[in-house]
Coordinates of C-alpha atoms and ligand atoms in Angstrom, one line a residue:
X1 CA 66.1 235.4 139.5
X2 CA 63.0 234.4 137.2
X3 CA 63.9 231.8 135.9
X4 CA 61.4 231.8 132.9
X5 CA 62.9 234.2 131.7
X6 CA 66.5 232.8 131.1
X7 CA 64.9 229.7 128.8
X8 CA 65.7 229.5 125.4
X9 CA 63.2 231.9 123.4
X10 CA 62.7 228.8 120.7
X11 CA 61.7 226.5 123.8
X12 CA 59.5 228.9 125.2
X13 CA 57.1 229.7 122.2
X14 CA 57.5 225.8 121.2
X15 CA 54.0 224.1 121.9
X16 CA 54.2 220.9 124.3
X17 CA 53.4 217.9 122.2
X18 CA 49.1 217.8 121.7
X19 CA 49.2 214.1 122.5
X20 CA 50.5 214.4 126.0
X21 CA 48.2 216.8 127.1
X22 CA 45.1 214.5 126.3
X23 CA 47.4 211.4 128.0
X24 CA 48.0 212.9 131.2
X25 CA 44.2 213.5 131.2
X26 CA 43.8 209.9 130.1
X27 CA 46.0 208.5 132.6
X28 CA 44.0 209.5 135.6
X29 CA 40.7 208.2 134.3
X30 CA 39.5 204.8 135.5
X31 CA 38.4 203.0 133.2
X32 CA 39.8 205.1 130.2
X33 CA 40.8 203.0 127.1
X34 CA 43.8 204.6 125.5
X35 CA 44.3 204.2 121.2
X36 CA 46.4 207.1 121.8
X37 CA 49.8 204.9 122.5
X38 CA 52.3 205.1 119.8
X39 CA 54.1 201.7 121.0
X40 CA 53.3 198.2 121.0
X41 CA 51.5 196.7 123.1
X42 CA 53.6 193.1 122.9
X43 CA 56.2 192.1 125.0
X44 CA 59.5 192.5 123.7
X45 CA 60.2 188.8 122.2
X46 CA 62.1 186.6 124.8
X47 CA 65.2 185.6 123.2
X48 CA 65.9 189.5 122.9
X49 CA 65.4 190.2 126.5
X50 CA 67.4 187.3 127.0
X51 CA 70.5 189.0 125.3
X52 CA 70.4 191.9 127.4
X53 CA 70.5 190.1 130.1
X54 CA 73.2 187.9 129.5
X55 CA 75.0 191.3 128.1
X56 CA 75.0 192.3 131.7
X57 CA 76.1 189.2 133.2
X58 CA 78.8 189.2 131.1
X59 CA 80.4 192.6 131.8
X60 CA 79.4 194.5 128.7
X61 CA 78.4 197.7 130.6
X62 CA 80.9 200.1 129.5
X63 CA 81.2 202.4 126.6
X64 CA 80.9 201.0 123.1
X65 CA 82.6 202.6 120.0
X66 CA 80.8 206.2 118.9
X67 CA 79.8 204.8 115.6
X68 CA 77.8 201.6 117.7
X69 CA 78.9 198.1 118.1
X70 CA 80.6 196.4 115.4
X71 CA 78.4 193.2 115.5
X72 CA 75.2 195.0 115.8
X73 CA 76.2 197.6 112.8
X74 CA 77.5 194.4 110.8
X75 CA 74.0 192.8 111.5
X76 CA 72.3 196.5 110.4
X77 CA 74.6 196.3 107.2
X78 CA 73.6 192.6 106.3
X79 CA 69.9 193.4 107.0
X80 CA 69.7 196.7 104.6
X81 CA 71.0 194.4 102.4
X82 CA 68.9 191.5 102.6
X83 CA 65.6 193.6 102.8
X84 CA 66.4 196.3 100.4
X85 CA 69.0 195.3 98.5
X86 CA 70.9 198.6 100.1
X87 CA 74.5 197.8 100.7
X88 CA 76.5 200.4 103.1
X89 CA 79.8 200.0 104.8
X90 CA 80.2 199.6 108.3
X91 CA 80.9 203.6 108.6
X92 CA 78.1 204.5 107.0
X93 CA 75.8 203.4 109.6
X94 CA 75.6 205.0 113.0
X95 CA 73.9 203.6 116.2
X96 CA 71.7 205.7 117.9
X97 CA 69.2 206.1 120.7
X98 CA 65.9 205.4 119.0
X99 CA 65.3 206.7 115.6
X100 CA 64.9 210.1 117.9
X101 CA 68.5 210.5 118.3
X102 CA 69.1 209.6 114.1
X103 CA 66.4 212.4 113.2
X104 CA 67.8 214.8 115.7
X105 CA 71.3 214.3 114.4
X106 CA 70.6 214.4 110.8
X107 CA 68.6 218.0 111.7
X108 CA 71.2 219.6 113.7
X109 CA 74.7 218.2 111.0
X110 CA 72.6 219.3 108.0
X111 CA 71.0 223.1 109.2
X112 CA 72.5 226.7 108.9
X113 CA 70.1 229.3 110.3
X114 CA 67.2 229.8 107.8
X115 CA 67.8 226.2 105.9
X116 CA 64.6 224.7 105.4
X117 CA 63.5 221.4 105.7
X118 CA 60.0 220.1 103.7
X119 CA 58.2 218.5 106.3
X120 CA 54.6 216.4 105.5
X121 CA 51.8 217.7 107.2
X122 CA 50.6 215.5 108.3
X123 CA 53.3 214.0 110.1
X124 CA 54.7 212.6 113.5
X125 CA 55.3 215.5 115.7
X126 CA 58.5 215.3 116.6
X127 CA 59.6 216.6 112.7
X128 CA 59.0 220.3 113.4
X129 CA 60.5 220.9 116.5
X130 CA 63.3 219.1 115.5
X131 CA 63.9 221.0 112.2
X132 CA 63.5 224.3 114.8
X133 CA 65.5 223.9 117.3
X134 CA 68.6 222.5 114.9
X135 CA 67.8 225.9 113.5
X136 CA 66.0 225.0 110.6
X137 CA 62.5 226.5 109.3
X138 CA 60.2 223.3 108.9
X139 CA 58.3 223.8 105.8
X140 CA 54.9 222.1 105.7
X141 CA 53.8 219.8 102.5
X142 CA 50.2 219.0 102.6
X143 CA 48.9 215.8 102.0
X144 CA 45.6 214.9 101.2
X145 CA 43.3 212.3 101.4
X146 CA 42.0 212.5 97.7
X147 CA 46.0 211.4 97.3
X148 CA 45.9 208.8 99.9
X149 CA 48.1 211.0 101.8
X150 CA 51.2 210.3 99.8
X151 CA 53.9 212.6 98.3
X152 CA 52.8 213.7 94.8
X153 CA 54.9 215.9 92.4
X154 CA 52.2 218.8 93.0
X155 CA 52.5 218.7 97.1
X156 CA 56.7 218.5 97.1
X157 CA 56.9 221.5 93.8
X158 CA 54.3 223.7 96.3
X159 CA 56.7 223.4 99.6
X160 CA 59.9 223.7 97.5
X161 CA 61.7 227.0 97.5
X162 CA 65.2 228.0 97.0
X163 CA 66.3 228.0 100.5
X164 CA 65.0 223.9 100.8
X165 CA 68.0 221.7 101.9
X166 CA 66.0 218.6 102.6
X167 CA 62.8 216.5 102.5
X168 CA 61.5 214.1 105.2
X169 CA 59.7 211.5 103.4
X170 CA 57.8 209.2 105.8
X171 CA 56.6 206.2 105.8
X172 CA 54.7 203.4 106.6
X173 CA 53.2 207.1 107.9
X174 CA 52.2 207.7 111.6
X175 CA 49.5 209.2 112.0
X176 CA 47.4 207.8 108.5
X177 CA 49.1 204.5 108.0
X178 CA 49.8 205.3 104.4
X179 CA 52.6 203.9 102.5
X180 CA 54.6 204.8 99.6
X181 CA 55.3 202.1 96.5
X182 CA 58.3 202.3 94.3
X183 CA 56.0 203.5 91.6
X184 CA 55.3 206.6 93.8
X185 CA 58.5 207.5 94.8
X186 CA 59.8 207.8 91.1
X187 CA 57.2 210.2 90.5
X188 CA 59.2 213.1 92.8
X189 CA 62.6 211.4 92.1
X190 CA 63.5 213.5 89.7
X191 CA 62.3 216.3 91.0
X192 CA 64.4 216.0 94.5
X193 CA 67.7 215.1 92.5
X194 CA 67.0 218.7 90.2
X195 CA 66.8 220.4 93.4
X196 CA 69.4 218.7 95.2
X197 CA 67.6 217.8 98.3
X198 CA 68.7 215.6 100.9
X199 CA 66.1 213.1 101.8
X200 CA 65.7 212.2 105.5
X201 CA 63.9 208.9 105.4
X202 CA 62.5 207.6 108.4
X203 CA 61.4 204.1 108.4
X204 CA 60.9 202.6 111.7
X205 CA 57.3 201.2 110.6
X206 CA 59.6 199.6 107.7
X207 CA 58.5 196.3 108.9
X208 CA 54.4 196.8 109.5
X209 CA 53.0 196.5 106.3
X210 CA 49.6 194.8 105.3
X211 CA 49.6 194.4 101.7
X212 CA 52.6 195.3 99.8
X213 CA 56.0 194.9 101.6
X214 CA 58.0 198.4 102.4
X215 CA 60.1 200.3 99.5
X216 CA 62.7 202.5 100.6
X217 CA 63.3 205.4 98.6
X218 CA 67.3 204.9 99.2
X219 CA 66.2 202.0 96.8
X220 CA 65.7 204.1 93.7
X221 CA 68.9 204.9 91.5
X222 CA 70.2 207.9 92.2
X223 CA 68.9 208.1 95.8
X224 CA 71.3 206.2 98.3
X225 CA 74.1 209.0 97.7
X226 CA 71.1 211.8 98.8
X227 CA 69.4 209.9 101.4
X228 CA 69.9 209.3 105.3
X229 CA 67.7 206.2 106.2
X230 CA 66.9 206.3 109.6
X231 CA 65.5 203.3 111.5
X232 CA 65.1 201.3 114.9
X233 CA 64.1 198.5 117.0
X234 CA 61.2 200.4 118.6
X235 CA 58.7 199.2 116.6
X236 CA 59.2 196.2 114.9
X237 CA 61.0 193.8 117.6
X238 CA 58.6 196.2 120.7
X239 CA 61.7 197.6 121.9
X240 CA 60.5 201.2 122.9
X241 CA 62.4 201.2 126.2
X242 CA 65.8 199.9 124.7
X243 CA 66.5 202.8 123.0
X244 CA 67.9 201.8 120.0
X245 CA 67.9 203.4 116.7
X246 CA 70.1 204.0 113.9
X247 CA 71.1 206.0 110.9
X248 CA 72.5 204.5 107.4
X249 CA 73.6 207.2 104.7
X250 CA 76.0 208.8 103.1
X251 CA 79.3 209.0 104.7
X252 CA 80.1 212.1 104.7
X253 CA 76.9 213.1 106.3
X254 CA 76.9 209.6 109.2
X255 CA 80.8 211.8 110.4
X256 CA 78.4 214.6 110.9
X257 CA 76.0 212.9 112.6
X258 CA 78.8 211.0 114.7
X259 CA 80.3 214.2 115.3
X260 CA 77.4 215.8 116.9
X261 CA 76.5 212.1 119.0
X262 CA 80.1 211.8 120.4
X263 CA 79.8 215.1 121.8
X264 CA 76.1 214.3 123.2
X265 CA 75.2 211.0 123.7
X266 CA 78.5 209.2 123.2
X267 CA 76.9 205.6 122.1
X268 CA 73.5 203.9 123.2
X269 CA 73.4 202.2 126.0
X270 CA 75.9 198.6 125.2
X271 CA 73.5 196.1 126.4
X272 CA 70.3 197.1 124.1
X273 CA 72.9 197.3 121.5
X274 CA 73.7 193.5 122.3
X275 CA 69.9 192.9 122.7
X276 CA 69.6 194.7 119.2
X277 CA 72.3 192.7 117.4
X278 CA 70.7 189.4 118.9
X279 CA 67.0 190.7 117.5
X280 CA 68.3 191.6 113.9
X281 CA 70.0 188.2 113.6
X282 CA 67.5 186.1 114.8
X283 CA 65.0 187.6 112.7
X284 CA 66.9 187.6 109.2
X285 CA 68.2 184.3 109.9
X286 CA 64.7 182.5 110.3
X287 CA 62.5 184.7 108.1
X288 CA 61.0 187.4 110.8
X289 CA 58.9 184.6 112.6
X290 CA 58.4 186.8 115.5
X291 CA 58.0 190.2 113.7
X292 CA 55.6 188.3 111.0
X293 CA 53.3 187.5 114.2
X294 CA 52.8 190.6 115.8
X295 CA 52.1 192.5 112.5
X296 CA 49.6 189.5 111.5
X297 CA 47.5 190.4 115.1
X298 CA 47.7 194.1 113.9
X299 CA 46.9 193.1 110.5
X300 CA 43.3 191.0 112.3
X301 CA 42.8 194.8 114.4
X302 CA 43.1 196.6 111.3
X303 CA 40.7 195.0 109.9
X304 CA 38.1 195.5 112.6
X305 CA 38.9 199.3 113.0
X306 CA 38.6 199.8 109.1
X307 CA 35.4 198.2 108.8
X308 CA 34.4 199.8 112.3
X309 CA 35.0 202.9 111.8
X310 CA 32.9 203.3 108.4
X311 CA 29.9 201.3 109.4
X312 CA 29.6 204.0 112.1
X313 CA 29.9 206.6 109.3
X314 CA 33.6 208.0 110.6
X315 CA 34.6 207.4 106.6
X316 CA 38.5 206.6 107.0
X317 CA 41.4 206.4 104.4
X318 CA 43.0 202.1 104.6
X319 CA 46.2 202.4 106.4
X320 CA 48.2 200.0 104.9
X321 CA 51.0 199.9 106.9
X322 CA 52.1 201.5 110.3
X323 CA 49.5 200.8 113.2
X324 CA 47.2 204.0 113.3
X325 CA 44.1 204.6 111.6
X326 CA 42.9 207.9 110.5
X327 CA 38.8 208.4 110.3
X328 CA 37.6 211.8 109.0
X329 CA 35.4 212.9 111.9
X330 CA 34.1 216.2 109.4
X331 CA 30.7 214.4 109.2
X332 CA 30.0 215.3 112.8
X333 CA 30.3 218.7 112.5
X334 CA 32.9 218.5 115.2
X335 CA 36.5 220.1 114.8
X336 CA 39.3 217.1 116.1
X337 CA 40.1 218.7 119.2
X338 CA 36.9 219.2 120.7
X339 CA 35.4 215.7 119.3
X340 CA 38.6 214.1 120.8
X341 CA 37.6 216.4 124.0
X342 CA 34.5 215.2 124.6
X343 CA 34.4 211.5 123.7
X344 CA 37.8 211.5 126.5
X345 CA 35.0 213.3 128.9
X346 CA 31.7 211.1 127.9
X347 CA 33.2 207.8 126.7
X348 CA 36.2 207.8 128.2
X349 CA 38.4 206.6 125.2
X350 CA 41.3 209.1 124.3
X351 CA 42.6 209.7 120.8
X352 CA 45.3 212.3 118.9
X353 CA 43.3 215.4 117.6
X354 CA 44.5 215.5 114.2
X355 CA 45.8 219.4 114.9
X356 CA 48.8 217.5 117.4
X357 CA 50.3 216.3 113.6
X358 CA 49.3 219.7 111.6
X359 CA 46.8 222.4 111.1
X360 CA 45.5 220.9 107.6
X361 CA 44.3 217.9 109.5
X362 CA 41.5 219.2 112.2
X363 CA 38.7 217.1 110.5
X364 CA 40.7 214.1 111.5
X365 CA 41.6 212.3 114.8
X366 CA 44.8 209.2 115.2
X367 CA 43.5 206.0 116.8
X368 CA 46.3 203.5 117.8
X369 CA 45.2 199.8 117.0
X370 CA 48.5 199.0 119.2
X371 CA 45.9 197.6 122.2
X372 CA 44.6 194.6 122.4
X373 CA 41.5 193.0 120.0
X374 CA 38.9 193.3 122.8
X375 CA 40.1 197.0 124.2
X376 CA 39.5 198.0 120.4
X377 CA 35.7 196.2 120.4
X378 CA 35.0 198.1 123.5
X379 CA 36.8 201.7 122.4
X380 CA 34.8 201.2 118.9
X381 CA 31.4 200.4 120.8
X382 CA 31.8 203.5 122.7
X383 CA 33.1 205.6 120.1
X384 CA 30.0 204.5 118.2
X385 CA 27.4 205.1 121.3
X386 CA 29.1 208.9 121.1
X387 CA 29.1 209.3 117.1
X388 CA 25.5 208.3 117.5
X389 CA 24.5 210.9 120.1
X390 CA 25.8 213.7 118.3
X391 CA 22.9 213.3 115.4
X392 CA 20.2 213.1 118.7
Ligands
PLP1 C1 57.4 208.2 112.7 C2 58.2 208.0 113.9 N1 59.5 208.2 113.9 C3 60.3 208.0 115.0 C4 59.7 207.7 116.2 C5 60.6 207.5 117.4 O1 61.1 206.2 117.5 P1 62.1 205.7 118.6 O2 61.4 205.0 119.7 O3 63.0 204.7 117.8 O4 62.9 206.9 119.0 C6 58.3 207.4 116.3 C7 57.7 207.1 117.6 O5 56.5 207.0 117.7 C8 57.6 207.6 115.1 O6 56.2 207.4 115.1

């Protein structure tokens, strides 16, 4: 038997992820420095860990309800309401594993074949597999620098056709860090309610913003009853290995969603949904203490990638919230996979070709700033030493 040739024709001709490839590389090389991480680089805050632990100790290792523990959905509900004034009921929010599990669900409850879902390009890379293998047909929207790479009323009207069912809007953005303001999103309101799209939100850089503080779209009137908001504890509290994510929307989509998840997953695991409970009540109850100081150390790297970045003539676009930056490599002549090729060989310091996140974006490359202050001065020097040697 060849096996190869009993996988899935959609998983065959899907590309592997462009930021892996570079990271396996990366991982080998001693004394690599890696901005190519998408996860951050603090310890998950003590009390949280704490929770789990005591979770365990106290039995809670079986099955939790599908739809996600009631105290940690009552603490999602009181949070969307606190932070953006969203109020759901407790069935309209859905527990997941990571904000992966929410996007994936949303996908595969909302697709027929041929359904097309408007995806920004660029965008994390998980959007257009996802849309594919639910059975979608991803549809890129191309944003632009010259609209610091936010939706406009031009980009979504170009992607929209009569077969468009939804529209992922994204952001604080990974890879360019930009955000969206209220003021912004009622420019393509109007134009998502007259073609009755579902927007798939995904906010799990909700909480890392610099300037202005994060507007969900769900916020504008109108939008709640059209939009799935999905979320988790990845970012904000450094829970990447918990797992924990969720989805908050309109009910009759979340039974979809908890349709598809009681047949697949069946809940997250009980004791990160404890430690996830414990994070979101701490947090709203004493202002964010610990969220507010890991996003004020980003906010201090932020700065010194900005400023690097440009002195060294790598012009780059603020990001504003999120924790990648986004420098326009076109004045090296280089295209992003071969600049990100070479300073990996010669400098050792791995970044994202901006191709991994779309096509219109090869003049680009993703730098994570989720490392520590003097990793970044030593990654910037060396970037620097290799920008320079390309004009010799
Ligand atoms: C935009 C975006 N959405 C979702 C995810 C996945 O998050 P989680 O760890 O909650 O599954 C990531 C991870 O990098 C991301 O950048």
């Amino acid at each position: 038997m060849i096996i190869e040739q009993k996988i899935s024709a959609v998983v065959r001709d899907m590309p592997p992820s462009g930021i892996r490839k570079f990271f396996d590389i990366a991982s080998e090389m001693k004394d690599c420095i890696s901005l190519g991480v998408g996860e951050p680089d603090f310890d998950t805050p003590w009390n949280i860990r704490e929770s789990a632990i005591y979770s365990i100790e106290a039995g809670r290792t079986h099955y939790t309800s599908n739809h996600g523990s009631t105290e940690l959905r009552r603490a999602i509900r009181d949070y969307m309401d606190m932070r953006f004034d969203l109020s759901y009921e407790l069935n309209q929010i859905l527990v997941t594993v990571g904000a992966s599990e929410g996007l994936d669900l949303a996908f595969r409850a909302l697709m027929n074949p041929g359904d097309e879902v408007i995806v920004p390009a660029p965008s994390y890379v998980a959007y257009m597999p996802g849309v594919t293998l639910a059975g979608g047909k991803p549809v890129p929207m191309i944003l632009t620098e010259q609209d610091n790479f936010r939706i406009t009323p031009e980009s979504l009207l170009s992607a929209i056709t009569k077969k468009s069912k939804a529209v992922i809007v994204a952001f604080p953005n990974n890879p360019t860090g930009a955000i969206m303001t209220k003021e912004d999103y009622e420019k393509i309101a109007d134009i998502i309610i007259e073609h009755d799209l579902i927007v798939i939100a995904d906010e799990v850089y909700a909480e890392l913003t610099y300037d202005k503080r994060h507007f969900s779209i769900a916020q504008l009137p109108g939008m709640q009853e059209r939009t799935v908001v999905i979320s988790g504890f990845s970012k904000a509290f450094a829970m990447t290995g918990f797992r924990l994510g969720y989805a908050a929307g309109p009910k009759p989509l979340i039974d979809a969603m908890v349709k598809i998840h009681q047949y697949s997953m069946l809940c997250a695991a009980a004791m990160s949904q404890d430690a996830g409970a414990e994070a979101m009540r701490y947090e709203c109850s004493h202002g964010f203490p610990q969220v507010k100081q890991m996003v004020k150390e980003y906010n201090r790297r932020r700065r010194l990638v900005y400023s690097a970045f440009n002195e060294m003539g790598l012009k780059c676009f603020e990001p504003l919230g999120a924790f990648y930056i986004f420098p326009n490599i076109s004045s090296t002549g280089l295209k992003s996979d071969e600049f990100c090729k070479r300073l990996l060989f010669e400098k050792k310091v791995a970044c994202v070709p901006g191709t991994a996140f779309g096509e219109s974006v090869d003049s680009y490359m993703r730098c994570s700033y989720a490392t520590s202050y003097e990793n970044l001065k030593e990654a910037l020097s060396r970037i620097k030493e290799f920008v320079q040697s390309l004009k010799s």
